Amino acid sequence: MPLLVNGARVDLARPTGDMIRAHPHLEEKAKLLRSQPAQIVEPKGLLYVQQREFAVTTPKDGSVSILGSDDATTCHIVVLRHTGSGATCLTHCDGSDTEAEVSLIMSSVKSFSSSPGCGRLEVHLVGGFNDDRQLSQKLTNQLLRAFDLQPEDVHLVTFCVTELNDREEQDIHFPIIYGIAVNVKTAEIFPATFPEKGPDEDLRSAHVLTGAPPWLPVQPPCVVTADQHLRCKDRTAPDRALFLGAFPTRGFLVGTRRCTDFTEPFHIAPG
C-alpha cells in the first residue's frame, strides 16, 4: 500500500520539491515546527534514543511519557504513531539500512496495536539539511521509498527534512532542528534538547564503538524503570516501553556518521 499525503499517493518518481509544492500544508507545518524554541527535556519519564536505535511504547506506559533523540545533522529522526492505539515509535536513522529499519518500526508499532483497523499509521520526518554531499537528500528519498513499500497505508503528516530544515550562515549550511521529542500521551512533537542521554548511555555507546554488526537488537526487550535503568521485560506485556537497538560498524561510523565539524552540535567533539 502507498505512502499518502492527504489521501493521495506520493509520486516518488518526482523530486521532493514537487511534493512540497503539491502539498503546501507540509511546508507550513515544517515552518511552524522550526519556529518553536527547543525545549529542554529532563530525564524523568524520558527514554532517549541514540543513533541507530528505536523505541516504542503506548500511552498506558507508567514509566515513559517522552521519547526523544537529538544530535542529528544529516540523520533523520522518525516518529511513527498509530492513532487508534496511540502506540508510538521514535527512531534515529542514518541511512545504513533504511528499508530494514522501517520494516522493524512498522512491525513494532503494529505489535503494540491490539486493534490496528481502528485508526491509521502516521509518520513524521524531521532532520537533515542541504549538505554538500547530499547525504540528507539521499536519506529523505530512502525513507519515503521505504514507507511506500509497506503493506499498510502510511500517512505522511510532518515533513521537516533537508531543504525544509536548512539555514545558511556565511555560505555554510546548518540544520535548524537537531533534535525532537514526542509526548506519548498527547502525540505532541516538538524540538528538544536533552541534558542527559540515558538510560545507560555509556553502555549503549560502548556497544557502538565495539564495531557490532548493523542492526543488532538488544535482546530481550527492555524497559526504562523509575530509577532510569534498562531492565528486561516480558514481550507479552505491551503496556511498558519496548526498547530495541541497532548499531553501526566502526567503519560505517567513521565513514558516514559525521558531516563536518561546522554543522555538528558544539558538544560533539571533532574526530
mmCIF file with all atom_site columns, C-alpha atoms in Angstrom, residues 71-144:
data_model
loop_
_atom_site.group_PDB
_atom_site.id
_atom_site.type_symbol
_atom_site.label_atom_id
_atom_site.label_alt_id
_atom_site.label_comp_id
_atom_site.label_asym_id
_atom_site.label_entity_id
_atom_site.label_seq_id
_atom_site.pdbx_PDB_ins_code
_atom_site.Cartn_x
_atom_site.Cartn_y
_atom_site.Cartn_z
_atom_site.occupancy
_atom_site.B_iso_or_equiv
_atom_site.pdbx_formal_charge
_atom_site.auth_seq_id
_atom_site.auth_comp_id
_atom_site.auth_asym_id
_atom_site.auth_atom_id
_atom_site.pdbx_PDB_model_num
ATOM 1  C CA . ASP A 1 71  ? 22.463 15.368 17.568 1.00 0.00 ? 71  ASP A CA 1
ATOM 2  C CA . ALA A 1 72  ? 21.007 14.745 14.097 1.00 0.00 ? 72  ALA A CA 1
ATOM 3  C CA . THR A 1 73  ? 22.757 16.517 11.231 1.00 0.00 ? 73  THR A CA 1
ATOM 4  C CA . THR A 1 74  ? 22.310 14.504 8.028  1.00 0.00 ? 74  THR A CA 1
ATOM 5  C CA . CYS A 1 75  ? 20.462 11.891 10.098 1.00 0.00 ? 75  CYS A CA 1
ATOM 6  C CA . HIS A 1 76  ? 16.666 11.937 10.246 1.00 0.00 ? 76  HIS A CA 1
ATOM 7  C CA . ILE A 1 77  ? 14.504 11.362 13.310 1.00 0.00 ? 77  ILE A CA 1
ATOM 8  C CA . VAL A 1 78  ? 11.320 9.440  12.526 1.00 0.00 ? 78  VAL A CA 1
ATOM 9  C CA . VAL A 1 79  ? 8.166  9.225  14.616 1.00 0.00 ? 79  VAL A CA 1
ATOM 10 C CA . LEU A 1 80  ? 5.626  6.561  13.647 1.00 0.00 ? 80  LEU A CA 1
ATOM 11 C CA . ARG A 1 81  ? 2.322  6.555  15.527 1.00 0.00 ? 81  ARG A CA 1
ATOM 12 C CA . HIS A 1 82  ? -0.905 4.558  15.353 1.00 0.00 ? 82  HIS A CA 1
ATOM 13 C CA . THR A 1 83  ? -3.773 6.946  16.004 1.00 0.00 ? 83  THR A CA 1
ATOM 14 C CA . GLY A 1 84  ? -6.059 4.250  17.374 1.00 0.00 ? 84  GLY A CA 1
ATOM 15 C CA . SER A 1 85  ? -3.854 2.592  19.989 1.00 0.00 ? 85  SER A CA 1
ATOM 16 C CA . GLY A 1 86  ? -1.533 5.545  20.492 1.00 0.00 ? 86  GLY A CA 1
ATOM 17 C CA . ALA A 1 87  ? 1.449  3.195  20.031 1.00 0.00 ? 87  ALA A CA 1
ATOM 18 C CA . THR A 1 88  ? 4.374  5.465  19.213 1.00 0.00 ? 88  THR A CA 1
ATOM 19 C CA . CYS A 1 89  ? 7.841  4.719  17.879 1.00 0.00 ? 89  CYS A CA 1
ATOM 20 C CA . LEU A 1 90  ? 10.815 7.049  17.541 1.00 0.00 ? 90  LEU A CA 1
ATOM 21 C CA . THR A 1 91  ? 13.979 6.139  15.679 1.00 0.00 ? 91  THR A CA 1
ATOM 22 C CA . HIS A 1 92  ? 17.208 7.930  14.724 1.00 0.00 ? 92  HIS A CA 1
ATOM 23 C CA . CYS A 1 93  ? 18.074 6.932  11.131 1.00 0.00 ? 93  CYS A CA 1
ATOM 24 C CA . ASP A 1 94  ? 21.467 7.331  9.484  1.00 0.00 ? 94  ASP A CA 1
ATOM 25 C CA . GLY A 1 95  ? 20.799 5.622  6.161  1.00 0.00 ? 95  GLY A CA 1
ATOM 26 C CA . SER A 1 96  ? 22.670 2.402  6.849  1.00 0.00 ? 96  SER A CA 1
ATOM 27 C CA . ASP A 1 97  ? 19.780 0.014  6.124  1.00 0.00 ? 97  ASP A CA 1
ATOM 28 C CA . THR A 1 98  ? 16.684 2.154  5.833  1.00 0.00 ? 98  THR A CA 1
ATOM 29 C CA . GLU A 1 99  ? 14.303 -0.456 4.436  1.00 0.00 ? 99  GLU A CA 1
ATOM 30 C CA . ALA A 1 100 ? 15.107 -2.895 7.244  1.00 0.00 ? 100 ALA A CA 1
ATOM 31 C CA . GLU A 1 101 ? 14.750 -0.165 9.854  1.00 0.00 ? 101 GLU A CA 1
ATOM 32 C CA . VAL A 1 102 ? 11.366 0.963  8.555  1.00 0.00 ? 102 VAL A CA 1
ATOM 33 C CA . SER A 1 103 ? 10.117 -2.623 8.463  1.00 0.00 ? 103 SER A CA 1
ATOM 34 C CA . LEU A 1 104 ? 11.207 -3.102 12.087 1.00 0.00 ? 104 LEU A CA 1
ATOM 35 C CA . ILE A 1 105 ? 9.496  0.010  13.395 1.00 0.00 ? 105 ILE A CA 1
ATOM 36 C CA . MET A 1 106 ? 6.339  -0.815 11.438 1.00 0.00 ? 106 MET A CA 1
ATOM 37 C CA . SER A 1 107 ? 6.127  -4.293 12.934 1.00 0.00 ? 107 SER A CA 1
ATOM 38 C CA . SER A 1 108 ? 6.888  -2.942 16.404 1.00 0.00 ? 108 SER A CA 1
ATOM 39 C CA . VAL A 1 109 ? 4.108  -0.361 16.316 1.00 0.00 ? 109 VAL A CA 1
ATOM 40 C CA . LYS A 1 110 ? 1.661  -2.930 14.936 1.00 0.00 ? 110 LYS A CA 1
ATOM 41 C CA . SER A 1 111 ? 2.573  -5.356 17.719 1.00 0.00 ? 111 SER A CA 1
ATOM 42 C CA . PHE A 1 112 ? 1.520  -2.712 20.260 1.00 0.00 ? 112 PHE A CA 1
ATOM 43 C CA . SER A 1 113 ? -1.783 -2.030 18.483 1.00 0.00 ? 113 SER A CA 1
ATOM 44 C CA . SER A 1 114 ? -4.400 -4.583 19.524 1.00 0.00 ? 114 SER A CA 1
ATOM 45 C CA . SER A 1 115 ? -6.960 -3.244 17.011 1.00 0.00 ? 115 SER A CA 1
ATOM 46 C CA . PRO A 1 116 ? -4.906 -2.000 14.059 1.00 0.00 ? 116 PRO A CA 1
ATOM 47 C CA . GLY A 1 117 ? -8.062 -1.448 11.995 1.00 0.00 ? 117 GLY A CA 1
ATOM 48 C CA . CYS A 1 118 ? -9.209 1.317  14.349 1.00 0.00 ? 118 CYS A CA 1
ATOM 49 C CA . GLY A 1 119 ? -7.066 4.289  13.416 1.00 0.00 ? 119 GLY A CA 1
ATOM 50 C CA . ARG A 1 120 ? -4.257 4.847  10.957 1.00 0.00 ? 120 ARG A CA 1
ATOM 51 C CA . LEU A 1 121 ? -0.464 4.923  10.821 1.00 0.00 ? 121 LEU A CA 1
ATOM 52 C CA . GLU A 1 122 ? 1.037  8.425  10.706 1.00 0.00 ? 122 GLU A CA 1
ATOM 53 C CA . VAL A 1 123 ? 4.689  9.244  10.113 1.00 0.00 ? 123 VAL A CA 1
ATOM 54 C CA . HIS A 1 124 ? 6.647  12.371 10.967 1.00 0.00 ? 124 HIS A CA 1
ATOM 55 C CA . LEU A 1 125 ? 10.101 13.010 9.428  1.00 0.00 ? 125 LEU A CA 1
ATOM 56 C CA . VAL A 1 126 ? 12.477 15.616 10.869 1.00 0.00 ? 126 VAL A CA 1
ATOM 57 C CA . GLY A 1 127 ? 16.180 16.278 10.258 1.00 0.00 ? 127 GLY A CA 1
ATOM 58 C CA . GLY A 1 128 ? 18.875 16.745 7.678  1.00 0.00 ? 128 GLY A CA 1
ATOM 59 C CA . PHE A 1 129 ? 19.881 19.869 5.754  1.00 0.00 ? 129 PHE A CA 1
ATOM 60 C CA . ASN A 1 130 ? 21.357 20.886 2.397  1.00 0.00 ? 130 ASN A CA 1
ATOM 61 C CA . ASP A 1 131 ? 24.739 19.285 2.982  1.00 0.00 ? 131 ASP A CA 1
ATOM 62 C CA . ASP A 1 132 ? 27.421 19.330 0.288  1.00 0.00 ? 132 ASP A CA 1
ATOM 63 C CA . ARG A 1 133 ? 27.454 15.540 -0.120 1.00 0.00 ? 133 ARG A CA 1
ATOM 64 C CA . GLN A 1 134 ? 23.641 15.381 -0.368 1.00 0.00 ? 134 GLN A CA 1
ATOM 65 C CA . LEU A 1 135 ? 23.511 12.671 2.287  1.00 0.00 ? 135 LEU A CA 1
ATOM 66 C CA . SER A 1 136 ? 20.393 14.240 3.761  1.00 0.00 ? 136 SER A CA 1
ATOM 67 C CA . GLN A 1 137 ? 18.528 14.204 0.466  1.00 0.00 ? 137 GLN A CA 1
ATOM 68 C CA . LYS A 1 138 ? 19.552 10.607 -0.141 1.00 0.00 ? 138 LYS A CA 1
ATOM 69 C CA . LEU A 1 139 ? 18.196 9.584  3.265  1.00 0.00 ? 139 LEU A CA 1
ATOM 70 C CA . THR A 1 140 ? 14.980 11.534 2.711  1.00 0.00 ? 140 THR A CA 1
ATOM 71 C CA . ASN A 1 141 ? 14.413 9.640  -0.537 1.00 0.00 ? 141 ASN A CA 1
ATOM 72 C CA . GLN A 1 142 ? 15.239 6.303  1.115  1.00 0.00 ? 142 GLN A CA 1
ATOM 73 C CA . LEU A 1 143 ? 12.720 6.873  3.900  1.00 0.00 ? 143 LEU A CA 1
ATOM 74 C CA . LEU A 1 144 ? 9.942  7.937  1.546  1.00 0.00 ? 144 LEU A CA 1
#
